CSV table of C-alpha atoms in Angstrom, one decimal:
chain,number,residue,atom,x,y,z
B,1,MET,CA,142.3,53.1,3.6
B,2,GLY,CA,139.2,55.0,3.9
B,3,ALA,CA,137.9,54.4,-0.3
B,4,LEU,CA,137.0,58.7,-0.6
B,5,SER,CA,141.5,59.3,0.0
B,6,ALA,CA,142.4,55.9,-1.7
B,7,VAL,CA,141.3,57.5,-4.9
B,8,ARG,CA,141.9,60.5,-3.2
B,9,LEU,CA,145.9,59.3,-3.3
B,10,LEU,CA,145.9,56.9,-6.7
B,11,VAL,CA,144.5,60.8,-8.5
B,12,TRP,CA,147.0,62.9,-6.6
B,13,LYS,CA,149.5,60.1,-8.4
B,14,ASP,CA,148.0,60.4,-11.5
B,15,LEU,CA,148.3,64.7,-11.7
B,16,LEU,CA,152.1,64.1,-10.2
B,17,LEU,CA,153.4,62.7,-13.2
B,18,GLU,CA,152.2,64.7,-15.4
B,19,LEU,CA,153.0,67.6,-13.3
B,20,ARG,CA,156.3,65.9,-14.1
B,21,THR,CA,156.1,65.4,-17.2
B,22,LYS,CA,154.3,66.7,-18.7
B,23,GLU,CA,153.2,64.1,-21.3
B,24,ILE,CA,149.7,63.4,-21.6
B,25,LEU,CA,147.7,66.9,-21.3
B,26,THR,CA,150.4,69.1,-23.5
B,27,GLY,CA,149.5,65.8,-26.4
B,28,MET,CA,145.8,66.6,-25.9
B,29,VAL,CA,145.6,69.9,-25.8
B,30,VAL,CA,147.9,70.7,-28.5
B,31,PHE,CA,146.1,67.4,-30.8
B,32,ALA,CA,142.6,69.7,-30.3
B,33,LEU,CA,144.0,73.0,-31.2
B,34,LEU,CA,145.2,71.8,-34.1
B,35,ALA,CA,141.9,69.5,-34.5
B,36,ALA,CA,139.6,73.3,-34.0
B,37,VAL,CA,141.9,74.6,-37.2
B,38,VAL,CA,141.5,72.5,-39.5
B,39,PHE,CA,138.3,72.1,-38.6
B,40,ASN,CA,137.8,76.1,-39.7
B,41,PHE,CA,140.4,75.0,-42.7
B,42,ALA,CA,138.4,71.8,-43.7
B,43,PHE,CA,134.7,74.2,-43.5
B,44,SER,CA,135.7,77.3,-43.3
B,45,PRO,CA,132.1,78.5,-42.3
B,46,SER,CA,130.6,81.5,-42.5
B,47,PRO,CA,129.6,83.3,-39.2
B,48,ALA,CA,126.0,81.1,-39.4
B,49,GLN,CA,127.1,78.4,-40.6
B,50,ALA,CA,129.2,77.9,-37.3
B,51,ALA,CA,126.7,77.5,-34.4
B,52,ALA,CA,125.5,74.4,-36.5
B,53,LEU,CA,128.7,73.3,-37.4
B,54,LEU,CA,130.5,74.0,-33.8
B,55,PRO,CA,128.6,71.6,-31.6
B,56,GLY,CA,129.8,68.4,-34.6
B,57,MET,CA,133.3,70.3,-34.1
B,58,LEU,CA,133.8,70.0,-31.1
B,59,TRP,CA,132.4,67.2,-29.7
B,60,VAL,CA,134.9,64.8,-32.7
B,61,THR,CA,137.6,67.2,-31.2
B,62,LEU,CA,137.1,66.2,-27.8
B,63,ALA,CA,136.5,62.0,-28.5
B,64,PHE,CA,139.1,61.7,-30.4
B,65,ALA,CA,141.1,64.1,-27.9
B,66,ALA,CA,140.5,61.6,-25.3
B,67,THR,CA,141.3,58.5,-26.5
B,68,LEU,CA,144.8,59.9,-27.2
B,69,GLY,CA,145.1,60.9,-23.2
B,70,LEU,CA,143.6,57.3,-21.8
B,71,SER,CA,145.8,54.9,-24.6
B,72,ARG,CA,148.5,56.5,-22.9
B,73,SER,CA,146.8,56.2,-19.1
B,74,PHE,CA,147.5,52.7,-19.7
B,75,VAL,CA,150.1,52.5,-21.3
B,76,LEU,CA,152.1,54.4,-18.6
B,77,GLU,CA,151.2,51.6,-16.1
B,78,ARG,CA,152.5,49.3,-18.1
B,79,GLU,CA,156.2,50.6,-19.1
B,80,GLN,CA,157.7,50.0,-16.0
B,81,GLN,CA,155.5,48.0,-13.7
B,82,CYS,CA,153.8,49.9,-12.3
B,83,LEU,CA,150.6,48.0,-12.7
B,84,GLU,CA,152.3,45.0,-10.9
B,85,ALA,CA,152.6,47.4,-8.0
B,86,LEU,CA,149.4,48.7,-8.3
B,87,ARG,CA,148.0,45.3,-8.2
B,88,LEU,CA,149.9,45.0,-5.0
B,89,PHE,CA,148.0,48.3,-4.0
B,90,PRO,CA,145.8,47.2,0.0
B,91,VAL,CA,142.5,48.7,-2.1
B,92,GLU,CA,139.6,47.0,-3.6
B,93,ARG,CA,140.4,46.9,-6.6
B,94,SER,CA,137.4,48.6,-8.3
B,95,LEU,CA,138.8,51.8,-6.0
B,96,ILE,CA,141.7,51.9,-9.2
B,97,TYR,CA,139.3,52.1,-12.3
B,98,LEU,CA,137.6,55.0,-10.4
B,99,GLY,CA,140.7,56.5,-9.3
B,100,LYS,CA,142.3,55.5,-12.9
B,101,ALA,CA,139.3,57.1,-14.0
B,102,ALA,CA,138.6,60.3,-11.8
B,103,ALA,CA,142.2,61.4,-13.5
B,104,ASN,CA,141.5,60.5,-16.9
B,105,LEU,CA,138.3,62.9,-16.3
B,106,LEU,CA,140.7,65.3,-15.5
B,107,PHE,CA,142.7,66.5,-18.4
B,108,LEU,CA,139.6,65.8,-20.1
B,109,LEU,CA,137.9,68.4,-18.8
B,110,LEU,CA,141.0,70.2,-18.4
B,111,VAL,CA,141.0,70.8,-22.3
B,112,ALA,CA,137.4,71.7,-22.9
B,113,ALA,CA,137.9,74.1,-20.4
B,114,LEU,CA,140.2,74.7,-23.6
B,115,ILE,CA,139.3,74.0,-26.6
B,116,LEU,CA,135.0,75.1,-26.3
B,117,PRO,CA,135.8,79.4,-25.7
B,118,ALA,CA,138.6,79.1,-28.2
B,119,MET,CA,136.1,77.2,-30.8
B,120,ALA,CA,133.8,79.5,-30.2
B,121,ALA,CA,136.6,82.6,-30.8
B,122,LEU,CA,137.7,81.0,-34.4
B,123,SER,CA,134.1,80.9,-34.9
B,124,GLY,CA,133.1,84.3,-33.4
B,125,ILE,CA,130.4,83.0,-31.1
B,126,ALA,CA,129.6,85.0,-28.0
B,127,LEU,CA,128.9,81.6,-24.7
B,128,GLY,CA,127.9,84.6,-22.1
B,129,SER,CA,125.0,83.1,-20.4
B,130,ARG,CA,125.4,80.2,-22.3
B,131,LEU,CA,129.2,78.7,-20.3
B,132,LEU,CA,126.9,77.4,-17.7
B,133,PRO,CA,124.4,74.8,-18.9
B,134,LEU,CA,127.2,74.3,-21.5
B,135,ALA,CA,130.3,73.1,-19.2
B,136,ALA,CA,127.1,71.0,-17.5
B,137,VAL,CA,126.8,69.1,-20.7
B,138,LEU,CA,130.3,68.9,-21.3
B,139,LEU,CA,130.5,67.4,-17.6
B,140,LEU,CA,128.3,64.0,-17.7
B,141,GLY,CA,129.4,63.5,-21.7
B,142,GLY,CA,133.1,63.9,-19.8
B,143,VAL,CA,132.0,61.4,-17.7
B,144,GLY,CA,131.2,58.7,-20.0
B,145,LEU,CA,133.6,59.0,-21.6
B,146,VAL,CA,136.1,58.7,-19.0
B,147,ALA,CA,133.7,55.7,-17.3
B,148,VAL,CA,133.6,54.1,-20.7
B,149,GLY,CA,137.5,54.2,-21.8
B,150,THR,CA,139.3,53.7,-18.5
B,151,ILE,CA,137.7,49.7,-19.0
B,152,PHE,CA,138.7,50.2,-22.7
B,153,SER,CA,142.1,51.1,-22.0
B,154,ALA,CA,143.2,49.1,-19.4
B,155,MET,CA,141.7,46.4,-22.0
B,156,SER,CA,143.7,47.3,-25.3
B,157,VAL,CA,147.4,48.1,-22.9
B,158,HIS,CA,147.6,44.0,-23.0
B,159,THR,CA,146.2,43.5,-26.8
B,160,ARG,CA,148.9,43.0,-29.8
B,161,ILE,CA,147.4,46.9,-31.8
B,162,ARG,CA,146.7,48.9,-28.6
B,163,GLU,CA,146.6,51.9,-30.4
B,164,VAL,CA,143.5,50.1,-32.6
B,165,LEU,CA,142.0,49.2,-29.9
B,166,LEU,CA,141.1,51.8,-28.0
B,167,PRO,CA,139.3,54.4,-30.3
B,168,VAL,CA,137.6,50.4,-32.2
B,169,LEU,CA,136.4,49.7,-28.7
B,170,LEU,CA,135.3,52.9,-27.6
B,171,PHE,CA,133.6,55.4,-30.5
B,172,PRO,CA,130.6,52.2,-30.8
B,173,ILE,CA,130.0,52.0,-27.4
B,174,ALA,CA,130.0,55.5,-26.5
B,175,SER,CA,128.0,56.4,-29.3
B,176,PRO,CA,125.6,57.0,-27.8
B,177,VAL,CA,128.1,60.2,-25.3
B,178,LEU,CA,128.5,61.0,-28.9
B,179,ILE,CA,125.0,61.7,-30.2
B,180,ALA,CA,123.1,63.4,-27.5
B,181,GLY,CA,126.4,65.7,-26.4
B,182,VAL,CA,126.0,67.2,-30.4
B,183,LYS,CA,122.5,67.1,-29.9
B,184,ALA,CA,121.9,69.1,-26.6
B,185,THR,CA,125.4,71.1,-27.4
B,186,ALA,CA,123.7,71.9,-30.8
B,187,GLY,CA,120.4,72.3,-28.7
B,188,ILE,CA,121.6,75.4,-26.2
B,189,LEU,CA,123.7,77.3,-28.8
B,190,ALA,CA,120.3,77.0,-30.9
B,191,GLY,CA,118.5,79.0,-27.2
B,192,TRP,CA,116.4,76.0,-27.1
B,193,PRO,CA,114.3,76.7,-23.6
B,194,LEU,CA,116.1,73.4,-20.9
B,195,ARG,CA,113.3,71.4,-21.5
B,196,ALA,CA,113.6,69.9,-24.8
B,197,VAL,CA,116.9,69.9,-24.4
B,198,LEU,CA,116.8,67.2,-21.6
B,199,PRO,CA,116.3,63.6,-23.1
B,200,GLY,CA,119.6,64.3,-23.7
B,201,LEU,CA,120.9,64.9,-20.3
B,202,ARG,CA,118.9,61.9,-19.3
B,203,ILE,CA,120.9,59.7,-21.6
B,204,LEU,CA,123.7,61.1,-20.6
B,205,GLY,CA,122.9,60.7,-17.0
B,206,ALA,CA,122.2,57.2,-17.8
B,207,PHE,CA,125.3,56.1,-19.7
B,208,ASP,CA,127.3,57.9,-16.6
B,209,LEU,CA,125.7,55.9,-14.0
B,210,ILE,CA,125.4,52.3,-16.0
B,211,PHE,CA,129.6,52.0,-17.3
B,212,LEU,CA,130.7,53.9,-13.5
B,213,VAL,CA,128.6,50.6,-11.8
B,214,LEU,CA,129.8,48.6,-14.7
B,215,GLY,CA,133.7,49.8,-14.5
B,216,TYR,CA,133.3,49.5,-11.1
B,217,LEU,CA,132.2,45.2,-10.8
B,218,VAL,CA,133.7,44.5,-13.9
B,219,PHE,CA,137.8,45.9,-13.6
B,220,GLU,CA,138.9,43.5,-11.4
B,221,PHE,CA,138.7,41.0,-15.4
B,222,LEU,CA,141.0,43.4,-16.6
B,223,LEU,CA,143.6,44.1,-13.8
B,224,GLU,CA,144.2,39.5,-13.7
B,225,GLU,CA,147.5,38.0,-14.9
P,1,MET,CA,123.8,23.2,-25.7
P,2,ARG,CA,125.7,20.2,-26.4
P,3,ILE,CA,124.4,18.3,-29.4
P,4,ARG,CA,126.0,15.4,-31.1
P,5,PRO,CA,127.4,15.1,-34.0
P,6,ASP,CA,124.6,12.7,-36.6
P,7,ARG,CA,122.3,15.2,-34.6
P,8,VAL,CA,123.8,19.4,-36.1
P,9,ALA,CA,123.9,17.3,-39.2
P,10,ALA,CA,120.5,16.4,-39.1
P,11,LEU,CA,119.4,19.8,-37.4
P,12,THR,CA,121.4,21.6,-41.2
P,13,TRP,CA,118.8,19.6,-43.4
P,14,LEU,CA,116.0,20.2,-41.6
P,15,GLY,CA,117.8,23.9,-40.8
P,16,LEU,CA,117.9,24.5,-45.2
P,17,ALA,CA,114.5,22.0,-46.2
P,18,LEU,CA,112.2,25.0,-44.0
P,19,ALA,CA,114.5,27.5,-45.6
P,20,VAL,CA,113.7,26.8,-49.1
P,21,GLY,CA,110.5,25.9,-48.3
P,22,GLY,CA,110.2,28.9,-46.5
P,23,GLN,CA,111.0,31.2,-49.1
P,24,PHE,CA,108.8,29.1,-51.4
P,25,ALA,CA,106.0,30.0,-49.6
P,26,ALA,CA,107.1,33.8,-49.5
P,27,LEU,CA,107.5,33.9,-53.2
P,28,LEU,CA,104.7,31.3,-54.1
P,29,TYR,CA,101.7,31.1,-51.4
P,30,ALA,CA,102.5,34.9,-49.8
P,31,PRO,CA,100.3,37.2,-51.3
P,32,GLU,CA,101.2,40.4,-53.8
P,33,GLU,CA,101.8,43.2,-50.6
P,34,ALA,CA,99.1,45.9,-52.0
P,35,THR,CA,101.8,49.3,-51.6
P,36,MET,CA,105.9,47.8,-52.2
P,37,GLY,CA,104.6,45.0,-54.9
P,38,ASN,CA,107.1,42.4,-54.8
P,39,ALA,CA,110.1,43.7,-52.5
P,40,GLN,CA,107.9,43.5,-49.6
P,41,ARG,CA,109.7,39.4,-49.4
P,42,ILE,CA,112.6,40.2,-48.7
P,43,PHE,CA,111.0,40.9,-45.9
P,44,TYR,CA,110.8,37.0,-45.6
P,45,VAL,CA,114.8,36.4,-45.5
P,46,HIS,CA,115.3,40.2,-43.5
P,47,VAL,CA,113.2,40.0,-40.9
P,48,PRO,CA,114.1,36.2,-39.1
P,49,ALA,CA,117.9,37.4,-40.4
P,50,ALA,CA,117.5,40.3,-38.0
P,51,TRP,CA,115.4,37.7,-35.3
P,52,VAL,CA,118.3,36.0,-34.9
P,53,ALA,CA,120.8,39.0,-34.6
P,54,PHE,CA,119.3,40.1,-31.3
P,55,LEU,CA,119.0,35.7,-30.7
P,56,ALA,CA,122.7,35.1,-30.7
P,57,PHE,CA,124.4,38.2,-29.4
P,58,ALA,CA,121.4,36.9,-25.8
P,59,VAL,CA,123.1,34.2,-26.6
P,60,VAL,CA,126.6,35.7,-26.2
P,61,PHE,CA,125.2,37.8,-23.8
P,62,ALA,CA,124.2,35.0,-21.2
P,63,ALA,CA,127.1,33.0,-21.9
P,64,SER,CA,129.3,36.0,-21.1
P,65,LEU,CA,128.5,36.1,-17.6
P,66,GLY,CA,128.5,33.2,-17.2
P,67,TYR,CA,132.4,32.6,-18.2
P,68,LEU,CA,133.8,36.1,-16.3
P,69,PHE,CA,131.6,34.0,-13.6
P,70,THR,CA,132.5,30.2,-14.0
P,71,ARG,CA,135.7,30.7,-16.1
P,72,ARG,CA,134.2,27.0,-17.7
P,73,ARG,CA,136.1,27.2,-20.8
P,74,ARG,CA,132.7,26.4,-22.3
P,75,TYR,CA,130.9,29.4,-22.2
P,76,ASP,CA,133.3,30.9,-23.8
P,77,LEU,CA,133.5,29.1,-26.4
P,78,ALA,CA,129.2,29.2,-26.7
P,79,ALA,CA,130.1,33.0,-26.5
P,80,TRP,CA,132.5,33.0,-29.2
P,81,ALA,CA,130.5,30.6,-31.9
P,82,SER,CA,127.2,33.4,-30.7
P,83,THR,CA,128.9,35.9,-31.7
P,84,GLU,CA,131.0,34.5,-35.2
P,85,VAL,CA,126.9,33.4,-36.5
P,86,GLY,CA,125.4,37.0,-34.9
P,87,VAL,CA,128.1,39.2,-36.9
P,88,VAL,CA,126.9,37.1,-40.1
P,89,PHE,CA,123.1,37.4,-39.7
P,90,THR,CA,123.8,41.1,-38.4
P,91,THR,CA,125.0,41.1,-41.4
P,92,LEU,CA,122.3,39.8,-44.2
P,93,ALA,CA,119.6,41.6,-42.2
P,94,ILE,CA,121.6,45.4,-43.1
P,95,LEU,CA,122.1,43.8,-46.7
P,96,SER,CA,118.5,43.0,-47.2
P,97,GLY,CA,117.4,45.7,-45.1
P,98,SER,CA,120.0,48.3,-48.0
P,99,VAL,CA,118.2,46.9,-50.7
P,100,TRP,CA,114.9,47.4,-49.3
P,101,GLY,CA,115.7,50.9,-48.6
P,102,ARG,CA,117.0,51.2,-52.3
P,103,TYR,CA,113.6,50.8,-53.7
P,104,ALA,CA,111.4,51.3,-51.3
P,105,TRP,CA,113.2,55.6,-49.8
P,106,GLY,CA,115.0,55.6,-53.0
P,107,THR,CA,118.4,55.2,-50.8
P,108,TRP,CA,120.5,52.3,-49.7
P,109,TRP,CA,121.2,54.0,-46.4
P,110,SER,CA,119.8,56.0,-43.7
P,111,TRP,CA,120.3,57.4,-40.9
P,112,ASP,CA,117.2,55.7,-38.9
P,113,PRO,CA,116.9,54.9,-35.5
P,114,ARG,CA,116.8,51.0,-36.4
P,115,LEU,CA,119.6,51.4,-39.2
P,116,THR,CA,121.9,52.9,-36.8
P,117,THR,CA,121.0,51.0,-33.4
P,118,THR,CA,121.9,48.0,-35.6
P,119,PHE,CA,124.8,49.4,-37.4
P,120,MET,CA,126.9,50.0,-33.7
P,121,LEU,CA,125.5,46.3,-32.6
P,122,TRP,CA,127.1,44.8,-35.8
P,123,LEU,CA,130.1,47.3,-34.9
P,124,ILE,CA,130.5,46.5,-31.5
P,125,TYR,CA,130.4,42.7,-32.4
P,126,VAL,CA,132.9,43.0,-34.6
P,127,VAL,CA,135.2,44.3,-32.6
P,128,ALA,CA,134.3,42.2,-30.2
P,129,LEU,CA,135.9,39.5,-32.6
P,130,MET,CA,139.0,41.3,-32.9
P,131,VAL,CA,139.7,41.3,-29.5
P,132,ARG,CA,139.1,37.7,-30.0
P,133,ALA,CA,142.5,37.8,-32.7
P,134,TYR,CA,144.0,40.1,-30.5
P,135,GLY,CA,143.4,39.6,-27.0
P,136,GLY,CA,146.8,37.9,-26.5
P,137,ALA,CA,147.7,34.8,-24.7
P,138,GLY,CA,145.8,32.3,-22.5
P,139,GLY,CA,142.7,33.2,-21.1
P,140,GLN,CA,143.3,37.4,-21.2
P,141,ALA,CA,141.5,37.8,-25.2
P,142,SER,CA,138.1,35.6,-23.6
P,143,ARG,CA,137.9,37.8,-20.8
P,144,PHE,CA,137.4,41.2,-22.7
P,145,ALA,CA,135.1,39.7,-25.6
P,146,ALA,CA,133.0,39.0,-22.0
P,147,VAL,CA,133.5,41.8,-20.5
P,148,LEU,CA,132.9,43.5,-24.3
P,149,GLY,CA,130.1,40.6,-24.7
P,150,VAL,CA,128.6,42.3,-21.5
P,151,ILE,CA,128.6,45.8,-22.2
P,152,GLY,CA,128.2,46.2,-25.4
P,153,PHE,CA,124.4,44.3,-24.8
P,154,LEU,CA,123.4,46.4,-22.2
P,155,ASP,CA,124.6,49.3,-24.3
P,156,ILE,CA,122.3,48.8,-27.2
P,157,PRO,CA,118.9,50.5,-25.2
P,158,LEU,CA,121.0,53.2,-24.9
P,159,ILE,CA,122.5,53.9,-28.2
P,160,HIS,CA,119.0,53.3,-29.3
P,161,LEU,CA,117.1,55.4,-27.2
P,162,SER,CA,119.2,58.3,-27.7
P,163,VAL,CA,118.6,58.1,-31.5
P,164,VAL,CA,115.2,57.8,-31.8
P,165,TRP,CA,115.5,60.9,-29.7
P,166,TRP,CA,116.6,61.7,-33.9
P,167,ARG,CA,114.2,60.6,-36.6
P,168,SER,CA,112.6,57.7,-38.0
P,169,LEU,CA,112.0,56.2,-40.5
P,170,HIS,CA,111.5,52.5,-40.2
P,171,PRO,CA,109.0,50.4,-40.6
P,172,LEU,CA,106.6,49.8,-38.2
P,173,PRO,CA,106.6,46.5,-36.4
P,174,VAL,CA,103.9,44.7,-38.1
P,175,VAL,CA,104.0,40.9,-35.8
P,176,VAL,CA,104.5,41.7,-32.3
P,177,ARG,CA,101.9,44.6,-32.3
P,178,PRO,CA,99.7,45.7,-29.0
P,179,GLU,CA,96.4,45.0,-30.7
P,180,GLY,CA,97.9,40.9,-31.0
P,181,PHE,CA,100.0,38.2,-32.4
P,182,GLY,CA,99.9,38.7,-36.3
P,183,SER,CA,97.0,41.8,-36.3
P,184,GLY,CA,99.3,43.6,-38.8
P,185,LEU,CA,99.7,40.9,-41.4
P,186,HIS,CA,98.2,38.9,-43.6
P,187,PRO,CA,97.5,35.3,-42.7
P,188,ALA,CA,99.4,34.2,-45.3
P,189,MET,CA,102.0,36.3,-44.5
P,190,LEU,CA,102.3,35.3,-41.1
P,191,GLN,CA,102.5,32.1,-42.2
P,192,ALA,CA,105.2,32.1,-44.6
P,193,LEU,CA,107.6,35.1,-42.2
P,194,LEU,CA,106.8,32.5,-39.0
P,195,VAL,CA,108.4,29.7,-41.4
P,196,ASN,CA,110.8,31.4,-42.5
P,197,VAL,CA,111.9,32.1,-38.8
P,198,ALA,CA,112.3,29.3,-37.3
P,199,ALA,CA,114.6,27.5,-40.9
P,200,PHE,CA,116.9,30.5,-39.8
P,201,THR,CA,115.6,29.8,-36.2
P,202,VAL,CA,116.9,26.5,-36.1
P,203,LEU,CA,120.3,27.1,-38.6
P,204,TYR,CA,121.8,29.1,-36.2
P,205,VAL,CA,121.4,26.3,-34.0
P,206,ALA,CA,123.6,24.1,-36.1
P,207,LEU,CA,125.6,26.6,-37.3
P,208,PHE,CA,126.1,27.7,-33.6
P,209,SER,CA,126.6,23.6,-32.7
P,210,VAL,CA,129.3,23.7,-35.4
P,211,ARG,CA,131.2,26.2,-34.7
P,212,ARG,CA,131.2,25.6,-31.4
P,213,ARG,CA,132.6,22.1,-31.8
P,214,GLN,CA,135.3,22.9,-34.4
P,215,MET,CA,136.2,25.7,-31.4
P,216,ALA,CA,136.3,23.2,-28.9
P,217,THR,CA,138.6,20.2,-31.0
P,218,ALA,CA,141.0,22.7,-31.7
P,219,ASP,CA,141.6,22.8,-28.5
P,220,VAL,CA,142.3,20.1,-28.0
P,221,LEU,CA,144.6,19.9,-30.8
P,222,ALA,CA,146.7,22.3,-29.4
P,223,GLU,CA,146.2,20.5,-26.0
P,224,LEU,CA,147.6,17.3,-28.1
P,225,LYS,CA,150.5,19.6,-29.8
P,226,ASP,CA,152.0,20.9,-26.7
P,227,ASP,CA,151.8,17.6,-25.4
P,228,GLU,CA,153.7,16.3,-28.7
P,229,LEU,CA,156.3,18.6,-28.7
P,230,ARG,CA,157.2,18.6,-24.4
P,231,LEU,CA,157.8,15.1,-25.4
P,232,ALA,CA,159.9,15.4,-28.3
P,233,ALA,CA,162.0,17.8,-26.4
P,234,PRO,CA,164.7,15.5,-24.3
P,235,ARG,CA,165.4,13.3,-27.2
P,236,TRP,CA,166.2,17.4,-29.5
P,237,ALA,CA,168.5,18.8,-25.8
P,238,ALA,CA,170.1,15.3,-25.4
P,239,GLY,CA,171.7,16.0,-29.1
P,240,GLY,CA,173.7,18.4,-27.4
P,241,GLN,CA,171.5,21.6,-29.1
P,242,GLU,CA,170.0,23.6,-26.1
P,243,VAL,CA,166.8,23.7,-26.5
P,244,PRO,CA,164.8,27.2,-26.3
P,245,SER,CA,161.8,26.9,-23.9
């Protein structure tokens, strides 16, 4: 089987599972919307403040929603001994990583596509022409979060304190994503020229590249019995 | 790195002697700094501690790679021992820096790139110790900690880049500079600093060896206990009681 069709098959498996159970996406979406509402209660920002607060609120919400989805991602595999079946899947183990990461990314981007307009509407910010650069930042940041998160999800599912361990592992390592993501988002919302936002995008790109390769290389060590 | 027990003791004494000498040099021999006054003398603890922290985590990185590729327990123990010692010295560097910051900047903490990076570094290796504590039976915890040891070390430059783009408040390097080694310091200050760096490095090697050997001994002890239980099992079973395995 070709690598691409193997990954596609794995993503399709996760999507099908999600279509039937609706466990992961519902949880992530409801959580993200609640977080948006709670942030607006907590800060009750004026329209002027809202633009300054939105980047932080957006990325914190996404990071937490991502951990929700990621922690389910491997729990489901574990509960029914699906990991054993995955190990028997006659492709390179590293492709399982790419498949799981792609499925997780899909869920995260769906949540992002919903929460960005919702947060902008709650704060009274018109997105308009900024939508495209913002989408690029969210895509790059999402890939980073998921690239690291999938490694750590596979790791923490085998430990005694899995719900605690995943965020504790993820946030220090993914801090460049959050820092660069927040700064790039803030720059775009403030109407900076693309040149000023570029350093952040470059960090996000480098992070994505390093951790996708790293995840691809180390995943085999995580799936061993 | 295997060091014989008597040499570890000698190394520890050497490290302590150097540390005492280094602190005397720091307090009495080195001149008072012009703008900071005596508060600057914390530099003789802070810089060596930070140096040892980086050294320790570089050892963790190398040993983690070694463990992942060879699966030898000795690399795993080296990574573990170095993580522990590294976390201790990072904590020391952060605390001493914080005290200095209270004096020089008027605040205990600021989100400056160096400080942020160091704090993230500290978090990553504390989590690595958590993974070891909760990571499950057998080689699994070791494997996970080794993966984290590799990932964490490679992430540090990225964290640094992402926060540098933010702001900077930490003093610039004075020892290793483009103009040459030690060019930013009074010669007596440099000498005092080097004695302290040597002291901390020797102490790191000593602590690392002691911890590594303690862990290896614990391994042997656990194995012996296992053997003893296995040998004792038939005796209990002979009494007519089932022994849950």
